[in-house]
């Protein structure tokens, strides 16, 4: 659960819901005994019985971009992760593993995420996974992509195979984005991504989340980015997600709490422009909150299991295999998500409180992440 200080009190974000609590129910950043009683009576701290299983599959560890903060890249620009692609045998192994885990859990529905590197460097595996799981079980499928390879034909193919949601990333207005998220050959990507998403919004039912990795440099430029995006995209079918940059290599500064107000202002502008918000969630993660992958698994292209997205592709952080199951004692190899920078948490908390205030003030503009 999370307790976030909002404008009108404290937001309690639990597994089963969110409530705005009066200040008298919180003391020293913790619930008072009466607060505990009221939260329990409302049922928002209840841990729901698992009804879905979460599976992230890396279809390609390689990527066509070279973002400096990426966990794929070392500070000198060398590759950290060996390029690998999921093949047909890997798809079959993912299905067999998942069916067994879902039966053990009693889950009836799968939440499938196609991940990378860049998953669309291996589109055949993306389509094969969507078909294989969609034919066997109720599946909600999403993808994290940089958006450059999401051509109009590819978008139609993926949507037809069952893909529902796509998260792309724009790291600032055109010049800022292109200075960070260029191809490995140095080509700009901003206009390609926006054009691909706009055409996909026209031709398919795909839903999009526009993520921005926030840094002190791009924070003042968010209004310009939103104006540029709103001119091309359908804001009513686009969710905005601002996140502190998780810097794995270059020592980029993470925005501190003082920057949160600016980020909330950007969310308010986004609402005025017609973009959707994502309701903040508690800290639970289907992949890494519980060991041994009870509620979900992260699978590399060669069938290696990892505890969470942050660990993907790093051989030293492998915690098992599809064929052999989980290591019963992974120790520190069981990495939990959230990135290496603790101060990012204060920024996220302050921004999420602001988002909840905004959702309250503009009832009905938000969509949940599922
Ligand atoms: S697009 Fe994603 S996977 Fe590719 S380099 Fe950038 S952050 Fe890394």
GROMACS .gro file of N, CA and C in nm, residues 185-278:
model
  282
  185UNK      N    1   2.218   0.439  -3.568
  185UNK     CA    2   2.288   0.511  -3.675
  185UNK      C    3   2.276   0.662  -3.663
  186UNK      N    4   2.209   0.710  -3.556
  186UNK     CA    5   2.200   0.853  -3.530
  186UNK      C    6   2.079   0.922  -3.593
  187UNK      N    7   1.984   0.845  -3.649
  187UNK     CA    8   1.869   0.908  -3.714
  187UNK      C    9   1.762   0.947  -3.612
  188UNK      N   10   1.694   1.058  -3.636
  188UNK     CA   11   1.590   1.105  -3.545
  188UNK      C   12   1.468   1.013  -3.552
  189UNK      N   13   1.388   1.014  -3.445
  189UNK     CA   14   1.276   0.919  -3.438
  189UNK      C   15   1.143   0.985  -3.401
  190UNK      N   16   1.145   1.109  -3.357
  190UNK     CA   17   1.026   1.173  -3.301
  190UNK      C   18   0.908   1.168  -3.400
  191UNK      N   19   0.931   1.219  -3.522
  191UNK     CA   20   0.822   1.227  -3.618
  191UNK      C   21   0.774   1.089  -3.662
  192UNK      N   22   0.867   0.994  -3.672
  192UNK     CA   23   0.829   0.857  -3.711
  192UNK      C   24   0.736   0.796  -3.607
  193UNK      N   25   0.772   0.812  -3.479
  193UNK     CA   26   0.691   0.753  -3.372
  193UNK      C   27   0.551   0.815  -3.372
  194UNK      N   28   0.546   0.948  -3.375
  194UNK     CA   29   0.414   1.014  -3.371
  194UNK      C   30   0.330   0.974  -3.492
  195UNK      N   31   0.391   0.968  -3.608
  195UNK     CA   32   0.316   0.931  -3.728
  195UNK      C   33   0.267   0.787  -3.718
  196UNK      N   34   0.352   0.697  -3.672
  196UNK     CA   35   0.311   0.557  -3.658
  196UNK      C   36   0.191   0.544  -3.563
  197UNK      N   37   0.198   0.614  -3.449
  197UNK     CA   38   0.090   0.603  -3.351
  197UNK      C   39  -0.039   0.664  -3.407
  198UNK      N   40  -0.025   0.779  -3.473
  198UNK     CA   41  -0.145   0.844  -3.527
  198UNK      C   42  -0.215   0.754  -3.629
  199UNK      N   43  -0.138   0.691  -3.716
  199UNK     CA   44  -0.199   0.603  -3.817
  199UNK      C   45  -0.260   0.480  -3.750
  200UNK      N   46  -0.191   0.426  -3.650
  200UNK     CA   47  -0.246   0.310  -3.578
  200UNK      C   48  -0.375   0.348  -3.507
  201UNK      N   49  -0.382   0.468  -3.453
  201UNK     CA   50  -0.506   0.512  -3.388
  201UNK      C   51  -0.619   0.526  -3.490
  202UNK      N   52  -0.583   0.562  -3.613
  202UNK     CA   53  -0.684   0.575  -3.719
  202UNK      C   54  -0.730   0.438  -3.769
  203UNK      N   55  -0.635   0.344  -3.781
  203UNK     CA   56  -0.665   0.219  -3.851
  203UNK      C   57  -0.696   0.101  -3.760
  204UNK      N   58  -0.668   0.112  -3.630
  204UNK     CA   59  -0.687  -0.002  -3.540
  204UNK      C   60  -0.754   0.046  -3.410
  205UNK      N   61  -0.785  -0.053  -3.324
  205UNK     CA   62  -0.841  -0.020  -3.193
  205UNK      C   63  -0.733  -0.017  -3.085
  206UNK      N   64  -0.606  -0.020  -3.126
  206UNK     CA   65  -0.497  -0.019  -3.029
  206UNK      C   66  -0.507   0.104  -2.938
  207UNK      N   67  -0.478   0.083  -2.809
  207UNK     CA   68  -0.476   0.194  -2.713
  207UNK      C   69  -0.330   0.226  -2.682
  208UNK      N   70  -0.300   0.352  -2.665
  208UNK     CA   71  -0.160   0.392  -2.648
  208UNK      C   72  -0.137   0.464  -2.516
  209UNK      N   73  -0.022   0.435  -2.456
  209UNK     CA   74   0.029   0.514  -2.343
  209UNK      C   75   0.156   0.584  -2.390
  210UNK      N   76   0.161   0.714  -2.368
  210UNK     CA   77   0.280   0.791  -2.403
  210UNK      C   78   0.361   0.814  -2.276
  211UNK      N   79   0.473   0.743  -2.266
  211UNK     CA   80   0.558   0.757  -2.147
  211UNK      C   81   0.664   0.863  -2.173
  212UNK      N   82   0.693   0.938  -2.069
  212UNK     CA   83   0.803   1.035  -2.076
  212UNK      C   84   0.895   1.007  -1.957
  213UNK      N   85   1.022   0.978  -1.985
  213UNK     CA   86   1.121   0.964  -1.879
  213UNK      C   87   1.168   1.103  -1.840
  214UNK      N   88   1.126   1.146  -1.722
  214UNK     CA   89   1.144   1.287  -1.683
  214UNK      C   90   1.285   1.310  -1.627
  215UNK      N   91   1.348   1.414  -1.679
  215UNK     CA   92   1.478   1.459  -1.629
  215UNK      C   93   1.467   1.610  -1.600
  216UNK      N   94   1.562   1.666  -1.525
  216UNK     CA   95   1.558   1.811  -1.503
  216UNK      C   96   1.560   1.888  -1.636
  217UNK      N   97   1.622   1.829  -1.739
  217UNK     CA   98   1.632   1.900  -1.868
  217UNK      C   99   1.498   1.903  -1.942
  218UNK      N  100   1.425   1.792  -1.943
  218UNK     CA  101   1.302   1.792  -2.024
  218UNK      C  102   1.178   1.837  -1.946
  219UNK      N  103   1.190   1.849  -1.815
  219UNK     CA  104   1.074   1.887  -1.734
  219UNK      C  105   1.013   2.022  -1.778
  220UNK      N  106   1.094   2.127  -1.798
  220UNK     CA  107   1.032   2.255  -1.840
  220UNK      C  108   0.975   2.249  -1.981
  221UNK      N  109   1.011   2.146  -2.057
  221UNK     CA  110   0.969   2.138  -2.197
  221UNK      C  111   0.843   2.053  -2.217
  222UNK      N  112   0.788   2.001  -2.108
  222UNK     CA  113   0.673   1.911  -2.122
  222UNK      C  114   0.554   1.979  -2.191
  223UNK      N  115   0.523   2.108  -2.160
  223UNK     CA  116   0.411   2.170  -2.232
  223UNK      C  117   0.431   2.170  -2.383
  224UNK      N  118   0.555   2.195  -2.428
  224UNK     CA  119   0.583   2.195  -2.572
  224UNK      C  120   0.562   2.055  -2.629
  225UNK      N  121   0.609   1.954  -2.557
  225UNK     CA  122   0.588   1.816  -2.603
  225UNK      C  123   0.439   1.784  -2.614
  226UNK      N  124   0.363   1.822  -2.512
  226UNK     CA  125   0.220   1.789  -2.514
  226UNK      C  126   0.150   1.857  -2.630
  227UNK      N  127   0.188   1.984  -2.658
  227UNK     CA  128   0.129   2.054  -2.773
  227UNK      C  129   0.162   1.982  -2.903
  228UNK      N  130   0.288   1.940  -2.917
  228UNK     CA  131   0.328   1.871  -3.041
  228UNK      C  132   0.256   1.737  -3.055
  229UNK      N  133   0.242   1.665  -2.945
  229UNK     CA  134   0.174   1.534  -2.951
  229UNK      C  135   0.025   1.551  -2.978
  230UNK      N  136  -0.036   1.651  -2.913
  230UNK     CA  137  -0.181   1.671  -2.930
  230UNK      C  138  -0.215   1.712  -3.073
  231UNK      N  139  -0.119   1.772  -3.143
  231UNK     CA  140  -0.144   1.815  -3.281
  231UNK      C  141  -0.149   1.696  -3.378
  232UNK      N  142  -0.095   1.583  -3.335
  232UNK     CA  143  -0.085   1.467  -3.427
  232UNK      C  144  -0.169   1.349  -3.379
  233UNK      N  145  -0.169   1.324  -3.249
  233UNK     CA  146  -0.236   1.206  -3.194
  233UNK      C  147  -0.382   1.235  -3.162
  234UNK      N  148  -0.455   1.128  -3.130
  234UNK     CA  149  -0.591   1.140  -3.076
  234UNK      C  150  -0.577   1.139  -2.923
  235UNK      N  151  -0.578   1.255  -2.858
  235UNK     CA  152  -0.552   1.258  -2.713
  235UNK      C  153  -0.650   1.174  -2.633
  236UNK      N  154  -0.774   1.165  -2.681
  236UNK     CA  155  -0.874   1.086  -2.608
  236UNK      C  156  -0.843   0.939  -2.604
  237UNK      N  157  -0.753   0.894  -2.692
  237UNK     CA  158  -0.712   0.753  -2.693
  237UNK      C  159  -0.565   0.738  -2.656
  238UNK      N  160  -0.513   0.839  -2.586
  238UNK     CA  161  -0.371   0.836  -2.548
  238UNK      C  162  -0.360   0.869  -2.399
  239UNK      N  163  -0.294   0.780  -2.326
  239UNK     CA  164  -0.271   0.805  -2.183
  239UNK      C  165  -0.131   0.861  -2.164
  240UNK      N  166  -0.117   0.949  -2.069
  240UNK     CA  167   0.014   1.009  -2.040
  240UNK      C  168   0.070   0.945  -1.913
  241UNK      N  169   0.196   0.906  -1.917
  241UNK     CA  170   0.263   0.851  -1.798
  241UNK      C  171   0.400   0.915  -1.784
  242UNK      N  172   0.414   1.002  -1.686
  242UNK     CA  173   0.544   1.063  -1.657
  242UNK      C  174   0.613   0.977  -1.553
  243UNK      N  175   0.740   0.947  -1.577
  243UNK     CA  176   0.815   0.863  -1.481
  243UNK      C  177   0.955   0.920  -1.465
  244UNK      N  178   1.011   0.913  -1.345
  244UNK     CA  179   1.149   0.958  -1.330
  244UNK      C  180   1.240   0.867  -1.410
  245UNK      N  181   1.339   0.925  -1.475
  245UNK     CA  182   1.428   0.842  -1.556
  245UNK      C  183   1.500   0.743  -1.466
  246UNK      N  184   1.503   0.618  -1.509
  246UNK     CA  185   1.578   0.515  -1.438
  246UNK      C  186   1.711   0.501  -1.512
  247UNK      N  187   1.811   0.564  -1.457
  247UNK     CA  188   1.938   0.577  -1.528
  247UNK      C  189   2.031   0.463  -1.489
  248UNK      N  190   2.066   0.381  -1.586
  248UNK     CA  191   2.151   0.267  -1.559
  248UNK      C  192   2.295   0.288  -1.602
  249UNK      N  193   2.328   0.411  -1.652
  249UNK     CA  194   2.464   0.419  -1.702
  249UNK      C  195   2.532   0.553  -1.691
  250UNK      N  196   2.462   0.661  -1.726
  250UNK     CA  197   2.533   0.786  -1.749
  250UNK      C  198   2.532   0.884  -1.632
  251UNK      N  199   2.472   0.847  -1.521
  251UNK     CA  200   2.470   0.939  -1.408
  251UNK      C  201   2.377   1.056  -1.430
  252UNK      N  202   2.267   1.035  -1.504
  252UNK     CA  203   2.171   1.143  -1.526
  252UNK      C  204   2.103   1.181  -1.395
  253UNK      N  205   2.072   1.309  -1.380
  253UNK     CA  206   2.006   1.354  -1.257
  253UNK      C  207   1.860   1.312  -1.260
  254UNK      N  208   1.812   1.266  -1.146
  254UNK     CA  209   1.671   1.231  -1.132
  254UNK      C  210   1.601   1.351  -1.071
  255UNK      N  211   1.483   1.391  -1.121
  255UNK     CA  212   1.414   1.506  -1.064
  255UNK      C  213   1.382   1.483  -0.917
  256UNK      N  214   1.407   1.582  -0.834
  256UNK     CA  215   1.374   1.570  -0.693
  256UNK      C  216   1.230   1.609  -0.667
  257UNK      N  217   1.193   1.611  -0.539
  257UNK     CA  218   1.053   1.637  -0.504
  257UNK      C  219   1.010   1.777  -0.550
  258UNK      N  220   1.108   1.872  -0.553
  258UNK     CA  221   1.075   2.009  -0.595
  258UNK      C  222   1.023   2.013  -0.738
  259UNK      N  223   1.054   1.911  -0.815
  259UNK     CA  224   1.014   1.910  -0.955
  259UNK      C  225   0.873   1.855  -0.974
  260UNK      N  226   0.818   1.796  -0.868
  260UNK     CA  227   0.689   1.728  -0.883
  260UNK      C  228   0.578   1.824  -0.924
  261UNK      N  229   0.584   1.946  -0.870
  261UNK     CA  230   0.478   2.043  -0.902
  261UNK      C  231   0.471   2.070  -1.052
  262UNK      N  232   0.588   2.079  -1.114
  262UNK     CA  233   0.594   2.102  -1.259
  262UNK      C  234   0.534   1.985  -1.335
  263UNK      N  235   0.564   1.865  -1.287
  263UNK     CA  236   0.509   1.746  -1.353
  263UNK      C  237   0.357   1.742  -1.339
  264UNK      N  238   0.307   1.780  -1.221
  264UNK     CA  239   0.162   1.781  -1.202
  264UNK      C  240   0.098   1.887  -1.291
  265UNK      N  241   0.167   2.002  -1.304
  265UNK     CA  242   0.117   2.106  -1.397
  265UNK      C  243   0.107   2.050  -1.539
  266UNK      N  244   0.206   1.968  -1.577
  266UNK     CA  245   0.203   1.908  -1.712
  266UNK      C  246   0.083   1.813  -1.725
  267UNK      N  247   0.057   1.737  -1.619
  267UNK     CA  248  -0.061   1.649  -1.623
  267UNK      C  249  -0.189   1.732  -1.638
  268UNK      N  250  -0.195   1.844  -1.567
  268UNK     CA  251  -0.316   1.929  -1.576
  268UNK      C  252  -0.333   1.982  -1.718
  269UNK      N  253  -0.222   2.022  -1.781
  269UNK     CA  254  -0.229   2.067  -1.921
  269UNK      C  255  -0.274   1.951  -2.010
  270UNK      N  256  -0.221   1.832  -1.983
  270UNK     CA  257  -0.258   1.715  -2.064
  270UNK      C  258  -0.409   1.691  -2.058
  271UNK      N  259  -0.465   1.706  -1.939
  271UNK     CA  260  -0.610   1.686  -1.924
  271UNK      C  261  -0.685   1.791  -2.007
  272UNK      N  262  -0.637   1.916  -2.001
  272UNK     CA  263  -0.703   2.022  -2.080
  272UNK      C  264  -0.694   1.993  -2.230
  273UNK      N  265  -0.585   1.928  -2.272
  273UNK     CA  266  -0.569   1.896  -2.414
  273UNK      C  267  -0.646   1.769  -2.453
  274UNK      N  268  -0.703   1.702  -2.354
  274UNK     CA  269  -0.785   1.585  -2.383
  274UNK      C  270  -0.718   1.451  -2.360
  275UNK      N  271  -0.590   1.449  -2.314
  275UNK     CA  272  -0.522   1.323  -2.286
  275UNK      C  273  -0.584   1.254  -2.166
  276UNK      N  274  -0.562   1.126  -2.154
  276UNK     CA  275  -0.612   1.047  -2.041
  276UNK      C  276  -0.502   1.031  -1.937
  277UNK      N  277  -0.544   1.010  -1.814
  277UNK     CA  278  -0.449   0.984  -1.706
  277UNK      C  279  -0.455   0.838  -1.667
  278UNK      N  280  -0.351   0.792  -1.602
  278UNK     CA  281  -0.348   0.656  -1.549
  278UNK      C  282  -0.357   0.664  -1.397
   0.00000   0.00000   0.00000
